[in-house]
Coordinates of C-alpha atoms in Angstrom, one line a residue:
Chain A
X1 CA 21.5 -33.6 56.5
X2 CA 24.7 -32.0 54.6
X3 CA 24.8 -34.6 52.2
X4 CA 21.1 -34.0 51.6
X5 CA 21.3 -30.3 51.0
X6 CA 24.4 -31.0 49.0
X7 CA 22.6 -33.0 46.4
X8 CA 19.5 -30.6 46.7
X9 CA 22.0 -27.7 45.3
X10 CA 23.9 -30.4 43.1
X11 CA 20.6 -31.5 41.0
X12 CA 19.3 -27.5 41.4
X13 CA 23.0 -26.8 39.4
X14 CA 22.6 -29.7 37.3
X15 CA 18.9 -28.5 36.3
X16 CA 19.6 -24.3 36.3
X17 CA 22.1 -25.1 33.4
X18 CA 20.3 -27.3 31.5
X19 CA 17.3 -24.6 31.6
X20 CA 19.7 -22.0 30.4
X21 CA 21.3 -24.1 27.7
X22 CA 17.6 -24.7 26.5
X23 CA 17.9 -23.6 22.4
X24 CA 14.2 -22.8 22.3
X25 CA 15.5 -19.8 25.7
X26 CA 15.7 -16.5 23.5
X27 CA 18.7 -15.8 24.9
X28 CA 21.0 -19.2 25.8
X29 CA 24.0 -17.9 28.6
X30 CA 26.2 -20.0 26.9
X31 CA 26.3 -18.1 23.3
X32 CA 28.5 -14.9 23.1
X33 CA 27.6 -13.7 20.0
X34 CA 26.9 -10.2 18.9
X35 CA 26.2 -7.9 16.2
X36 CA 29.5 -7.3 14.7
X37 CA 28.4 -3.9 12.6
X38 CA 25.9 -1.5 12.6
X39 CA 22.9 -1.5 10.2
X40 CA 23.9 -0.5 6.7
X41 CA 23.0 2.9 5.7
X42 CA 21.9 3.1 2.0
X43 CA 23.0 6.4 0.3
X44 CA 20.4 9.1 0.9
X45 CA 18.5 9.7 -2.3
X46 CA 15.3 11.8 -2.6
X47 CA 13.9 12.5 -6.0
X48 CA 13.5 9.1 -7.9
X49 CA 15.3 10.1 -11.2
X50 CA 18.6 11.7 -11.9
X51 CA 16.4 14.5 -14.0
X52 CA 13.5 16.3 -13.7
X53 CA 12.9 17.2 -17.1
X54 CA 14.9 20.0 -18.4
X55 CA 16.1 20.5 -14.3
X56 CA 18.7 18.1 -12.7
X57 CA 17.8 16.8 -9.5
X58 CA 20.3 15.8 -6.9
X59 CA 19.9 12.1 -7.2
X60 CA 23.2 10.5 -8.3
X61 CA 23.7 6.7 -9.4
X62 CA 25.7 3.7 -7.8
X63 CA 29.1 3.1 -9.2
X64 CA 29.8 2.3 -12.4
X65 CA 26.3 2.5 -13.4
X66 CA 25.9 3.6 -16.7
X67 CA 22.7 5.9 -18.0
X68 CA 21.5 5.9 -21.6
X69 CA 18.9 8.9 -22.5
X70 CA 16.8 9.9 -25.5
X71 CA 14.5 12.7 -25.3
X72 CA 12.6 14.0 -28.1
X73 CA 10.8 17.6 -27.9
X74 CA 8.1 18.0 -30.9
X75 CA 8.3 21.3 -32.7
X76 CA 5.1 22.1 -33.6
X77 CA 2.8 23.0 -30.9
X78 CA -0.4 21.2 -29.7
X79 CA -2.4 23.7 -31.2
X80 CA -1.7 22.1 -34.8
X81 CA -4.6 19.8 -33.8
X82 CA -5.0 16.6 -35.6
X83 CA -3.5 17.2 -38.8
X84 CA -0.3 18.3 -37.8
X85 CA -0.9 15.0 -35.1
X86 CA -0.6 17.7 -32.4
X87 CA 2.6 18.0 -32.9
X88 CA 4.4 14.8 -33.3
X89 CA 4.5 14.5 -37.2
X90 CA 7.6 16.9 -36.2
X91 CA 9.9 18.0 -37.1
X92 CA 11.8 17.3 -33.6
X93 CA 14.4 18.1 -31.5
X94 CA 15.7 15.8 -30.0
X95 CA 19.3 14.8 -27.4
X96 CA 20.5 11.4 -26.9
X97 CA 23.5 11.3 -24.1
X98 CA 25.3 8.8 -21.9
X99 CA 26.2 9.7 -18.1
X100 CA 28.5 7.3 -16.2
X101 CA 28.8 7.3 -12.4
X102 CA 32.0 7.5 -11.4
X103 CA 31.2 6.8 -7.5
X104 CA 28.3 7.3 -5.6
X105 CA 28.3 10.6 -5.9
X106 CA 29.2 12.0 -8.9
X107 CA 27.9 11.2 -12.6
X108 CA 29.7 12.7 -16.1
X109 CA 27.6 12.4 -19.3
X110 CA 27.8 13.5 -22.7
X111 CA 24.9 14.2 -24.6
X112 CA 24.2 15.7 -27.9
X113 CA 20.8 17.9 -29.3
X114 CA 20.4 18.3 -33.2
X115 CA 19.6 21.9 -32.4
X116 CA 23.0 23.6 -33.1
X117 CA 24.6 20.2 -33.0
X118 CA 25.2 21.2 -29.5
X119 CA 27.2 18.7 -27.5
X120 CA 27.9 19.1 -23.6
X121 CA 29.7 17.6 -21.4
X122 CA 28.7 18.0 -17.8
X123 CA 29.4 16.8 -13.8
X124 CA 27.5 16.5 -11.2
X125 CA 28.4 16.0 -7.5
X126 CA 27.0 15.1 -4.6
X127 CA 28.2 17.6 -2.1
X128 CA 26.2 17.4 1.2
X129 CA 23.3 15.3 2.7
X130 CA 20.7 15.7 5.8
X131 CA 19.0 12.4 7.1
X132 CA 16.2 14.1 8.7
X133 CA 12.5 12.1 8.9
X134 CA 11.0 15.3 8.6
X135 CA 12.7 17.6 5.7
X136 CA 15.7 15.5 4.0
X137 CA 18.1 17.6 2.6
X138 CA 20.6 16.5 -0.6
X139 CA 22.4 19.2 -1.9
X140 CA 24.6 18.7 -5.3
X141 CA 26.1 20.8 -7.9
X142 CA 26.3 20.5 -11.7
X143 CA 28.8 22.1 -14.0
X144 CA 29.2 21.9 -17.8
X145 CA 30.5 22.9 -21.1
X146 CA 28.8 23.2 -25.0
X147 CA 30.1 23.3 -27.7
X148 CA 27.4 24.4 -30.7
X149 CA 29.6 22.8 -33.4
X150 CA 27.2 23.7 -36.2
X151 CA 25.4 26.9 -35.5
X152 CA 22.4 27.2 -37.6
X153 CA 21.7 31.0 -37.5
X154 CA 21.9 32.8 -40.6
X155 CA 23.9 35.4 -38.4
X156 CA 26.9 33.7 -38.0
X157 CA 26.9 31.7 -41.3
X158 CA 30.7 31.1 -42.4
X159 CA 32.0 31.5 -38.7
X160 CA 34.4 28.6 -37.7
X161 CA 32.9 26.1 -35.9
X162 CA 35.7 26.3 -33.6
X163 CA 35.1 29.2 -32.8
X164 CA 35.2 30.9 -29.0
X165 CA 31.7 32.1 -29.7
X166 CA 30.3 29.1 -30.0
X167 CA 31.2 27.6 -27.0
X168 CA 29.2 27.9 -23.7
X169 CA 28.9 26.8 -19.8
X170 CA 26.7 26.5 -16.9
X171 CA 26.6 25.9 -13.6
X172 CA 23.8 24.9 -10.7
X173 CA 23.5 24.1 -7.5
X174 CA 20.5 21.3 -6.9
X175 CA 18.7 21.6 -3.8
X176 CA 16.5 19.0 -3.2
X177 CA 14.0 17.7 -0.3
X178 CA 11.1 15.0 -0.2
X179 CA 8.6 15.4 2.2
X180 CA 6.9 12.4 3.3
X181 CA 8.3 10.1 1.5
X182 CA 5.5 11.6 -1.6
X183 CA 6.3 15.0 -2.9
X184 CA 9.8 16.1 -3.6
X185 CA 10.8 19.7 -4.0
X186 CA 14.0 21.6 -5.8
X187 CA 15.4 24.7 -5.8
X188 CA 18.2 25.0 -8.8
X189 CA 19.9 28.0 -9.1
X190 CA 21.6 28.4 -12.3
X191 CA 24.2 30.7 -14.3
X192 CA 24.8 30.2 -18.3
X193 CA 28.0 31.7 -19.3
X194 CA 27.8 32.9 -23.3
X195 CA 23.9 32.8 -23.4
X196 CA 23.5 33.4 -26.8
X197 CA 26.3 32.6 -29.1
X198 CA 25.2 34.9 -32.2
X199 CA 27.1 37.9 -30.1
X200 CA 30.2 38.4 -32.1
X201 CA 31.2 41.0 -29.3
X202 CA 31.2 40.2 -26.0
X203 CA 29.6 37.2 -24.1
X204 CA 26.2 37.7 -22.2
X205 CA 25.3 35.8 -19.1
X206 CA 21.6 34.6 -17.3
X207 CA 20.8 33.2 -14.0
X208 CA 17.3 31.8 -13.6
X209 CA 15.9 30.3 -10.6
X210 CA 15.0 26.8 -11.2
X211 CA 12.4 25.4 -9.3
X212 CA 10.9 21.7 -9.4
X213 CA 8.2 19.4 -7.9
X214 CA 7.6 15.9 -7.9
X215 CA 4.8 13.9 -6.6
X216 CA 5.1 10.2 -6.1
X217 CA 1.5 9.1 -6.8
X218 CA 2.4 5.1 -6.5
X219 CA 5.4 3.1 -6.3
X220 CA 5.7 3.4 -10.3
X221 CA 3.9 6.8 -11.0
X222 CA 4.4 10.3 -10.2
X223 CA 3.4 13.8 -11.2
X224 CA 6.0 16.6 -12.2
X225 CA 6.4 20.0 -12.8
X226 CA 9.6 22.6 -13.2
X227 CA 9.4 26.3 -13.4
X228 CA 12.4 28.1 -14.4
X229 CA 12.2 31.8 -13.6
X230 CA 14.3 34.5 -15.2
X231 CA 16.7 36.5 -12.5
X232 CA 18.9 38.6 -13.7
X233 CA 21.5 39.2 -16.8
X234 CA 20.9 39.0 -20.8
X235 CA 17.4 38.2 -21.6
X236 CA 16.5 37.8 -25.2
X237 CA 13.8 40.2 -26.1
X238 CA 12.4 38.0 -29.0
X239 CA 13.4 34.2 -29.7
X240 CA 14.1 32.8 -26.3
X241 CA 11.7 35.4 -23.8
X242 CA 9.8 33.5 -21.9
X243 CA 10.0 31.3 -18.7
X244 CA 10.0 27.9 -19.4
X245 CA 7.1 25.9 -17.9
X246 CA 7.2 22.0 -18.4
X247 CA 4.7 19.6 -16.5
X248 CA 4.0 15.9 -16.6
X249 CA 4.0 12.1 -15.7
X250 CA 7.0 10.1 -15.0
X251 CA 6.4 6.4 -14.9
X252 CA 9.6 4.0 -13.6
X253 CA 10.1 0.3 -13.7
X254 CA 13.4 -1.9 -13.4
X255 CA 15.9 0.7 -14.6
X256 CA 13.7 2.9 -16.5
X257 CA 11.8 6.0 -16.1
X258 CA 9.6 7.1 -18.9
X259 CA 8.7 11.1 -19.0
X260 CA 5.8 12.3 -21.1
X261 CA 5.3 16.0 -20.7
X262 CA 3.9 19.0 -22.2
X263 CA 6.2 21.9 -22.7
X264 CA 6.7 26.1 -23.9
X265 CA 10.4 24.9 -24.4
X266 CA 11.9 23.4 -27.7
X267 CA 15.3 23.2 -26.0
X268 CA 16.8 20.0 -24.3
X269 CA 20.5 20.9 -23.6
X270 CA 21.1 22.8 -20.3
X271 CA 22.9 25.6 -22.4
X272 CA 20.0 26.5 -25.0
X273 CA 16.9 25.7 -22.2
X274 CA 18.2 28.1 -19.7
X275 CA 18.4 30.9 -22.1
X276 CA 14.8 30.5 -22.2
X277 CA 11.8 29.3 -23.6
X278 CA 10.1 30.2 -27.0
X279 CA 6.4 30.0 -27.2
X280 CA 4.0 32.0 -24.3
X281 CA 2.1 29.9 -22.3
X282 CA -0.2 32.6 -22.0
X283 CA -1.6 31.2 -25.8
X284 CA -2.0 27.9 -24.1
X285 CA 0.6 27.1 -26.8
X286 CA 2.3 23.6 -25.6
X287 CA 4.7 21.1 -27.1
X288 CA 5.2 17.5 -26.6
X289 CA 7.8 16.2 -25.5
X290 CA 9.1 12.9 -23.4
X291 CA 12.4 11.4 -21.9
X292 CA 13.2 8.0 -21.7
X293 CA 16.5 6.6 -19.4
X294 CA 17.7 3.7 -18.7
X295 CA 20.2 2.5 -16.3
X296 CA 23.2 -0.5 -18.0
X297 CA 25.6 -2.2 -16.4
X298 CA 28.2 -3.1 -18.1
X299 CA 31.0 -6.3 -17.0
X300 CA 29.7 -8.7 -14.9
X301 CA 26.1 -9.7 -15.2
X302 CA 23.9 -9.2 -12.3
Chain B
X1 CA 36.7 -28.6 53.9
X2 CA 33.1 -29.8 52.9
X3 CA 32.2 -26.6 51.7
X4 CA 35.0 -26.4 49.7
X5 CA 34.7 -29.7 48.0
X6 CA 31.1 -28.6 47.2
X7 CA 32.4 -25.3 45.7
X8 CA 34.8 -27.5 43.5
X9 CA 32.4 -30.1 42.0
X10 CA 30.0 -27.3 41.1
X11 CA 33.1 -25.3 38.8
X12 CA 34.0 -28.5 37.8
X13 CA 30.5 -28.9 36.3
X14 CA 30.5 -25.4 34.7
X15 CA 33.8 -25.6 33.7
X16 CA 33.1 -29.1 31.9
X17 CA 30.1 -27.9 30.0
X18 CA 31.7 -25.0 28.7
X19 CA 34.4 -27.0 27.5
X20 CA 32.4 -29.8 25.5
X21 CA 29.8 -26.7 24.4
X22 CA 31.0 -24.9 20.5
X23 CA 30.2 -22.0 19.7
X24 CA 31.0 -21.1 16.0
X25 CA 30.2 -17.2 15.0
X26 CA 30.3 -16.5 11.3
X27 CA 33.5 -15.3 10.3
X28 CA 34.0 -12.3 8.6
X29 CA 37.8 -12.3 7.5
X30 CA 36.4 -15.0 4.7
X31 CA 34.7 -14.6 1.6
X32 CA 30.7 -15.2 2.4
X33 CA 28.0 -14.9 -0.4
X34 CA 24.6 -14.8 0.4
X35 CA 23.0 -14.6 -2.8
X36 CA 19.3 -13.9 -3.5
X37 CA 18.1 -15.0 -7.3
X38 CA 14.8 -14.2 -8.9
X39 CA 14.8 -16.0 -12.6
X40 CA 11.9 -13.8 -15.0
X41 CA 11.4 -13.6 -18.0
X42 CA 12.6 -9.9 -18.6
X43 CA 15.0 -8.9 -15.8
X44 CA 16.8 -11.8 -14.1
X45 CA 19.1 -10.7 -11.6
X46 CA 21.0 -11.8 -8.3
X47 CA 21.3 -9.3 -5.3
X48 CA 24.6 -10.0 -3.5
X49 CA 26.0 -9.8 -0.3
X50 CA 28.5 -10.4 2.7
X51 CA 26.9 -8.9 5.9
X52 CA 25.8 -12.3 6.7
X53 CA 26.4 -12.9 10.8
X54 CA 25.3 -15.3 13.2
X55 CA 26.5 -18.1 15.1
X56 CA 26.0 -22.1 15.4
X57 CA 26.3 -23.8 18.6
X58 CA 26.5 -27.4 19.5
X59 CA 27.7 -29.3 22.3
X60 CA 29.9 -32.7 22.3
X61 CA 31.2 -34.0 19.4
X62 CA 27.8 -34.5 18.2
X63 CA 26.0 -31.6 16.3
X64 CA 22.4 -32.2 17.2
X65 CA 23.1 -32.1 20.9
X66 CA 21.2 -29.0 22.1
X67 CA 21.5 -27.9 18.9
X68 CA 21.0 -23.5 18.3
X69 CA 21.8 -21.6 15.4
X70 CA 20.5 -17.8 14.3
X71 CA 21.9 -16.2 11.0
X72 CA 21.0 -12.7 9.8
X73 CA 21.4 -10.4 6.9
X74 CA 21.4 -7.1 6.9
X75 CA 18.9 -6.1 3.8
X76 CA 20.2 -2.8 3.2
X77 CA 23.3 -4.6 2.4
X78 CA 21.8 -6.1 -1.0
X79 CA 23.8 -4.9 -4.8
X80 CA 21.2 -6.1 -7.5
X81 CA 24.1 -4.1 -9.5
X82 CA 22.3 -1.0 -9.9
X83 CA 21.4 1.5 -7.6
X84 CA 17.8 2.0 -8.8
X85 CA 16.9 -1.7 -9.1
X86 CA 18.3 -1.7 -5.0
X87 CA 16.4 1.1 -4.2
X88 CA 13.5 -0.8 -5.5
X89 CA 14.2 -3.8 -3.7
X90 CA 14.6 -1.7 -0.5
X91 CA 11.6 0.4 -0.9
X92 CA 9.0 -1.5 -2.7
X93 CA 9.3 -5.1 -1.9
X94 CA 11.7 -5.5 1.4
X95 CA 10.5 -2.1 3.0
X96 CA 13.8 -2.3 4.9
X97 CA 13.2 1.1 6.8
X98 CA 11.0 -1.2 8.8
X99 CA 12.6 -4.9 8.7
X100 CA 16.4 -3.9 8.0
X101 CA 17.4 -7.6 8.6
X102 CA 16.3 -11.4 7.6
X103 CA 17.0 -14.0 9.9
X104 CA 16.6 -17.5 10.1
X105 CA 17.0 -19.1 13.9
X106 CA 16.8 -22.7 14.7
X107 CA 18.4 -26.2 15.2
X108 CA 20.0 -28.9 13.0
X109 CA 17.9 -31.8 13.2
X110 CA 19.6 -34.2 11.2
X111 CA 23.6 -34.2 10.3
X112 CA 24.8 -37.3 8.3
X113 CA 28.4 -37.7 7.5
X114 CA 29.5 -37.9 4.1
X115 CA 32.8 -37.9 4.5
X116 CA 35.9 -37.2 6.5
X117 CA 35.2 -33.5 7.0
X118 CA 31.9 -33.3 5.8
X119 CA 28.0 -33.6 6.9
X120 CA 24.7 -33.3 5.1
X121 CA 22.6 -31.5 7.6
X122 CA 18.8 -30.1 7.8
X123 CA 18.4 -27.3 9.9
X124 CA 14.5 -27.0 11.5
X125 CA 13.1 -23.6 12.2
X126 CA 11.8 -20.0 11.6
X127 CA 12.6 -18.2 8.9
X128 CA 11.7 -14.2 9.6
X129 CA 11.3 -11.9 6.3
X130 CA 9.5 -8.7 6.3
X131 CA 7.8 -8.8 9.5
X132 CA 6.6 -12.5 8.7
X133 CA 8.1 -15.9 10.6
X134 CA 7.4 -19.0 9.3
X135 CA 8.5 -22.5 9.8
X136 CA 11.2 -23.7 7.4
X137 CA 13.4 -26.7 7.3
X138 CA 16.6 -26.4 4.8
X139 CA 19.2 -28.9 3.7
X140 CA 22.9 -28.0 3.5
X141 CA 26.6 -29.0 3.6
X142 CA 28.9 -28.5 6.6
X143 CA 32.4 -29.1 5.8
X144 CA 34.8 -28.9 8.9
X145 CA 38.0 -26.9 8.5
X146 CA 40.8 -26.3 10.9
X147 CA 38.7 -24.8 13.8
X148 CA 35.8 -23.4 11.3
X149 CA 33.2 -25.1 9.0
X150 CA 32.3 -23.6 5.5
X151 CA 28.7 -23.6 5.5
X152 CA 26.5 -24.0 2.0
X153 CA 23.0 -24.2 1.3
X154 CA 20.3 -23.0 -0.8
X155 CA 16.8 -23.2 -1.0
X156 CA 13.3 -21.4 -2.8
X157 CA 11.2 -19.3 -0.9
X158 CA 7.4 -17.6 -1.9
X159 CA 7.7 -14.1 -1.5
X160 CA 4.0 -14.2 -1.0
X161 CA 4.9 -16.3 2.3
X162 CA 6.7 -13.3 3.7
X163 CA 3.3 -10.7 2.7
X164 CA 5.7 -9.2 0.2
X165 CA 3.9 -7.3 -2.9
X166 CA 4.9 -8.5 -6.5
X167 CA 3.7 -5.7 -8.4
X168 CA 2.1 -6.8 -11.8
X169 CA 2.6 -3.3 -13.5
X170 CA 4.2 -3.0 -17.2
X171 CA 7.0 -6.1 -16.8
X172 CA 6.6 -8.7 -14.2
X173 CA 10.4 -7.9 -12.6
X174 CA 10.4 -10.1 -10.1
X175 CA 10.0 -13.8 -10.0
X176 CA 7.2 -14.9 -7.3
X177 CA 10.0 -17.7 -5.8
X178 CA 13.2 -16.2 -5.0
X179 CA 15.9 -18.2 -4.7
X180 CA 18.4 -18.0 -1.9
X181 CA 22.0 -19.3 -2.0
X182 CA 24.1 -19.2 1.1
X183 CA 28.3 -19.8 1.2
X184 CA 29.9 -19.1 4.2
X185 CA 32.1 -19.7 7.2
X186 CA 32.1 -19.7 10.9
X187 CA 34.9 -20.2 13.2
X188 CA 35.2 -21.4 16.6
X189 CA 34.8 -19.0 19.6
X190 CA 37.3 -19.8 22.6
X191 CA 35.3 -19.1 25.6
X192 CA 37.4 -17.1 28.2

């Protein structure tokens, strides 16, 4: 009878840990494995694009990426109507310039506009994040210099291009959130140091309010607009009055995004469009403009 | 005494087939690629990485007895080589917010030596992308090392398999095949 039950339990042994040692058993006793890291958390980004269109948005680039831009801002206003090819027979102002990420967080470009010859040089950081489902939070700053190295007002004809005056800076703190994964919002409040360099006395300084919105239409599409609000300081009373009101599309494919927009500004360096904008948009008086990056990678091909 | 002797056999048993079972877990202190390749006209590139993990088990010396194997890779983890053209990947076509990892999870079905340290094996079972398992079978090389084996295969699969979206817009980026290249190690887990 013992020898009975022994075998019983024997064969019951024999069959239990053949069962568990099964490999189609989700879960085979005899395997110890485990997940040996967490998930990998991508960098938070919100806003597609490193730009807006005349407003930085908080979005920075991976390491070592490198971004090539050309924008182009046509002179002549819409309202030329066909013969003037509403505006892009030109003349044009345009920048080219070439940012370079230095980590993950931070990108340093240099660009040049033919409108002064004005060449900046400017950093931005990535200072703080919020992962939050709801209302994600990414919150950078941007700081630059620009040098107008060949002035073109009649004012200051004969000054050195060296000169003190002709140099300028900025500042702004980007923040930005995106709100179901569709429509992303910034606030970019901004200070220009030497807003207009034709003062020969002392330096004159503007903050505006920047403020940005970008709707994601489809995975390759989106709407934009940017506002930028005058606050307080120097205002010029006659050239550079007005607010300046851009609004367009933004298509983006591989490492590309292609801006087409319609614009009171003629300016494209930070240091000349947040002095202000030139036409009113109150005569429905727009130019065309557009902005085309694209993202290189230099070394080792991937 | 009887009850004793029974007690014996019985951890005898255990004891045995934990002893002839081997249980090799991917081992992170080597270099592993896992390499994903889509060829296109316009815009080839690879997206690279290392946060490969899994195990491979076998017991006896032979490695189709009760054969079990499951290898992930953490999406997330994926360098195309620019931050943009991963963001893409992540959001567009992988949707990683809701299928973070890959996995394939299986048996070898077939292991043929080729010489002293190596075998030519097929691996048989299902491959999980995006929320989509299908049936697989995939040839590689297993090449035995001190107490490890470096493990190499690759094979093509159809994104269109795994319910992922090619977008046709502008440039066709990405390559309906994408081609999947797998170098790594595992190393033998003593069991305590």
């Amino acid at each position: 009878m013992k020898s009975r039950l022994f075998m019983v339990i024997l064969l019951g042994g024999f069959f239990l840990i053949s069962v568990l040692s099964f490999p189609g058993f989700t879960q085979n006793p005899n395997i110890s494995w485990k997940r040996s890291s967490p998930e990998t958390q991508p960098d938070l980004q919100l806003f597609h694009s490193p730009h807006s269109i005349d407003l930085p948005t908080a979005t920075t680039l991976q390491k070592w990426d490198v971004e090539f831009e050309i924008s182009h801002r046509f002179i002549p206003p819409t309202s030329v109507g066909i013969n003037g090819f509403y505006g892009l027979d030109g003349p044009v102002n345009m920048r080219i310039a070439l940012g370079l990420a230095l980590n993950n967080r931070s990108i340093i470009t240099l660009g040049r506009s033919n409108f002064n010859d004005n060449i900046d040089l400017t950093l931005k950081y990535k200072i703080f994040e919020i992962r939050n489902n709801a209302l994600p939070v990414l919150i950078a700053a941007r700081a630059g210099g620009a040098w107008n190295s060949n002035p073109a007002y009649i004012q200051i004809i004969g000054r050195d291009k060296t000169n003190s005056r002709n140099f300028q800076a900025f500042g702004q703190v980007i923040l930005n959130t995106m709100i179901r994964n569709k429509l992303g919002i910034g606030v970019v409040p901004s200070y220009l140091y030497n807003t207009d360099i034709r003062f020969e006395d002392k330096t004159k300084d503007t903050f505006r309010l920047g403020l940005n919105a970008q709707y994601y239409v489809g995975q390759f599409w989106s709407l934009l607009i940017e506002y930028t609000p005058y606050i307080s300081g120097y205002r010029s009373l006659i050239e550079q009055k007005h607010n300046p009101l851009s609004f367009g599309i933004e298509l983006e494919t591989g490492g590309h995004f292609f801006k087409i927009f319609l614009s009171n500004s003629k300016f494209l360096n930070s240091s000349q469009f947040l002095a202000g904008a030139d036409l009113p948009v109150e005569n429905n008086d727009w130019r065309l403009g557009f902005m085309i990056t694209r993202l290189l990678k230099f070394g080792k091909k991937i | 005494m009887f009850r004793s002797l029974k007690f014996l056999f019985l951890t005898i048993i255990v004891v045995f087939n934990l002893l002839l079972s081997a249980e090799y877990q991917v081992d992170h202190s080597r270099e592993n690629v896992v390499k994903f390749i889509s060829h296109a006209p316009m815009d080839d590139f690879e997206g690279v990485t290392d946060k490969i993990d899994g195990y491979i088990y076998w017991e006896g010396d032979n490695l189709l007895n009760k054969s079990d194997m499951y290898f992930e890779v953490d999406l997330n983890s994926i360098d195309t080589g620019i931050g943009l053209r991963n963001r893409h990947m992540r959001d567009n076509y992988l949707e990683t917010d809701q299928y973070p990892y890959t996995h394939f999870k299986g048996k070898l079905t077939k292991a043929e030596k080729v010489s002293e340290n190596e075998y030519k094996v097929t691996a048989e079972g299902k491959m999980y992308i995006h929320g989509v398992e299908k049936d697989i079978t995939v040839e590689g090389n297993m090449t035995a090392l001190d107490s490890s084996y470096h493990i190499t295969t690759q094979f093509v699969t159809a994104l269109s398999d795994y319910k992922i979206k090619i977008p046709q817009l502008m440039f066709f980026k990405i390559n309906e095949n994408m081609q999947l290249e797998l170098d790594f190690y595992v190393k033998k887990i003593e069991k305590n």
